[in-house]
Amino acid sequence: MRATDIIAAKVREGGRVDRAEALELYLHAPTALLAQLADEIRARKHPDRVVTYIIDRNVNYTNVCVARCNFCAFYRPVGSAEGYVLGFEEIFRKIDETIALGGGQLLLQGGHNPDLPLEWYVDLFTAIKARYPQFKLHALSPPEVIHLTRMSRLSVAQVIERLVAAGLDSIPGGGAEILVDRVRKILNCYNKASAGEWLDVMRHAHRAGLRTTATMMYGHVETPEERLEHMVRLRDLQDEMGGFTAFITWSYQPEHTELGGVEATGVEYLRTLATARLVLDNFDNVQASWVTQGGKVGQLSLAFGANDMGSVMIEENVVRAAGAAYCMDEIEIVRNIETAGFIPKRRNMHYEILGDPICLQRDVPRMLELAVARHDGDSSRPPEIVNYAARSAAEKRVREADRPR
Ligand code: SF4
């Protein structure tokens, strides 16, 4: 019997694969076998054949960032003419549009902007909750939380407490990339958060009662062993805290980045996804990433262990900056789920079912391209920004000049 068949039998009996066994499957199992194993686990966890999705909007409140990860095409340095900070009113308008399309949540993330103190986030969250009490804020990935601890000189627990009091509902798993410090140093993202720091923010979030997601961006400088190490680290934390709702993986998007390179193929994506479903036996939900892989591979993901099609999304800026510009509205997501043989249902961030697709109940306008944070050439400055202390010399000068006298 081949090694992959012995490990496959163990998986089928409900056994947990260790790192070496998962690596053996990832590297040597036929793709069809990986798909079968992942699909069996998906069916065990979700026997009702329901595939979920959420209607929300990825809003990037600023693109100004001091972290300068070399795989990122989205950020602009401090003082750049292309740098922006969204105003509270702009964000309210985006929420209004999201609600009109049936959405109930923002995925709110941004650059590490040294000129936005913790008070800005607290005031924004408070203002959103005052205006939209039921609306959910899935916001600030672990590196952003760490950035805020450095800006405020508060601990991770204290920053999370302040944000939760202001209205934070859950934390997205962004910024994980690969949770191995050798890789993080090469990607210039070790200083924004080491692997241990990323995991520790999630540990604190779970302790504070928040649910979070976990992600993995692969296909740059990491080895297959390091991909597996990343998955095992997530599994260990899930054993400890149980706070992750879902795992999402996507391939590095190289266009317009300093790091450059070539994007991983669709088969590599599907094999990675299926392996994650096998390793992460304590995660209920695995998402398909149609945003980076396109609708067709996104649909195929449902045969490789995924039970969720992610988000209708409405707006996206980060992946688009690196060259991927796929768009799927609710009608398209539902069509892909149904023709793959599954039952589509809307969900919230906690993966609670909200109901049938809105597009099956009433006419919804088609959405043929995703919105952007701001239209080209819009360099307006939000009026409330002058109320917050800037740290960079360039921004201090501008705010001083803008201050009403
Ligand atoms: S990935 Fe995030 S932290 Fe890194 S440079 Fe881009 S915006 Fe900044």
mmCIF file of C-alpha atoms in Angstrom, residues 4-5 7-8 11-12 17 21-42 227-228 231 266-279 300-306:
data_model
loop_
_atom_site.group_PDB
_atom_site.id
_atom_site.type_symbol
_atom_site.label_atom_id
_atom_site.label_comp_id
_atom_site.label_asym_id
_atom_site.label_seq_id
_atom_site.Cartn_x
_atom_site.Cartn_y
_atom_site.Cartn_z
ATOM 1 C CA THR A 4 -0.787 8.274 0.612
ATOM 2 C CA ASP A 5 -3.341 5.418 0.715
ATOM 3 C CA ILE A 7 -2.873 8.271 5.340
ATOM 4 C CA ALA A 8 -6.103 8.518 3.319
ATOM 5 C CA VAL A 11 -8.457 10.423 7.391
ATOM 6 C CA ARG A 12 -11.488 8.376 6.371
ATOM 7 C CA VAL A 17 -3.126 13.947 10.236
ATOM 8 C CA GLU A 21 1.323 13.059 6.852
ATOM 9 C CA ALA A 22 -0.388 16.187 5.562
ATOM 10 C CA LEU A 23 2.755 17.107 3.641
ATOM 11 C CA GLU A 24 2.893 13.625 2.104
ATOM 12 C CA LEU A 25 -0.704 13.991 0.902
ATOM 13 C CA TYR A 26 -0.189 17.546 -0.305
ATOM 14 C CA LEU A 27 2.911 16.652 -2.307
ATOM 15 C CA HIS A 28 2.081 13.166 -3.566
ATOM 16 C CA ALA A 29 -1.635 12.306 -3.420
ATOM 17 C CA PRO A 30 -3.485 12.404 -6.754
ATOM 18 C CA THR A 31 -5.581 15.581 -6.970
ATOM 19 C CA ALA A 32 -8.765 13.508 -7.240
ATOM 20 C CA LEU A 33 -7.930 11.720 -3.971
ATOM 21 C CA LEU A 34 -7.283 15.002 -2.167
ATOM 22 C CA ALA A 35 -10.633 16.295 -3.436
ATOM 23 C CA GLN A 36 -12.465 13.128 -2.286
ATOM 24 C CA LEU A 37 -10.974 13.292 1.203
ATOM 25 C CA ALA A 38 -11.703 17.004 1.600
ATOM 26 C CA ASP A 39 -15.226 16.536 0.256
ATOM 27 C CA GLU A 40 -15.871 13.696 2.696
ATOM 28 C CA ILE A 41 -14.884 15.932 5.609
ATOM 29 C CA ARG A 42 -17.026 18.763 4.214
ATOM 30 C CA ARG A 227 2.490 26.113 4.464
ATOM 31 C CA LEU A 228 1.810 23.078 6.600
ATOM 32 C CA MET A 231 -1.967 25.328 9.144
ATOM 33 C CA GLY A 266 -5.554 26.831 -10.056
ATOM 34 C CA VAL A 267 -4.579 23.236 -9.283
ATOM 35 C CA GLU A 268 -2.107 24.435 -6.653
ATOM 36 C CA TYR A 269 -4.914 26.462 -5.119
ATOM 37 C CA LEU A 270 -7.297 23.511 -5.048
ATOM 38 C CA ARG A 271 -4.677 21.157 -3.583
ATOM 39 C CA THR A 272 -3.798 23.719 -0.902
ATOM 40 C CA LEU A 273 -7.469 24.243 -0.081
ATOM 41 C CA ALA A 274 -8.174 20.503 0.166
ATOM 42 C CA THR A 275 -5.096 19.959 2.355
ATOM 43 C CA ALA A 276 -6.253 22.751 4.652
ATOM 44 C CA ARG A 277 -9.648 21.052 5.007
ATOM 45 C CA LEU A 278 -7.835 17.873 6.090
ATOM 46 C CA VAL A 279 -5.456 19.554 8.529
ATOM 47 C CA LEU A 300 -14.696 24.045 -8.087
ATOM 48 C CA SER A 301 -13.570 24.794 -4.521
ATOM 49 C CA LEU A 302 -16.902 23.381 -3.397
ATOM 50 C CA ALA A 303 -15.638 19.961 -4.538
ATOM 51 C CA PHE A 304 -12.335 20.485 -2.680
ATOM 52 C CA GLY A 305 -13.633 21.015 0.844
ATOM 53 C CA ALA A 306 -15.083 24.525 0.812
#
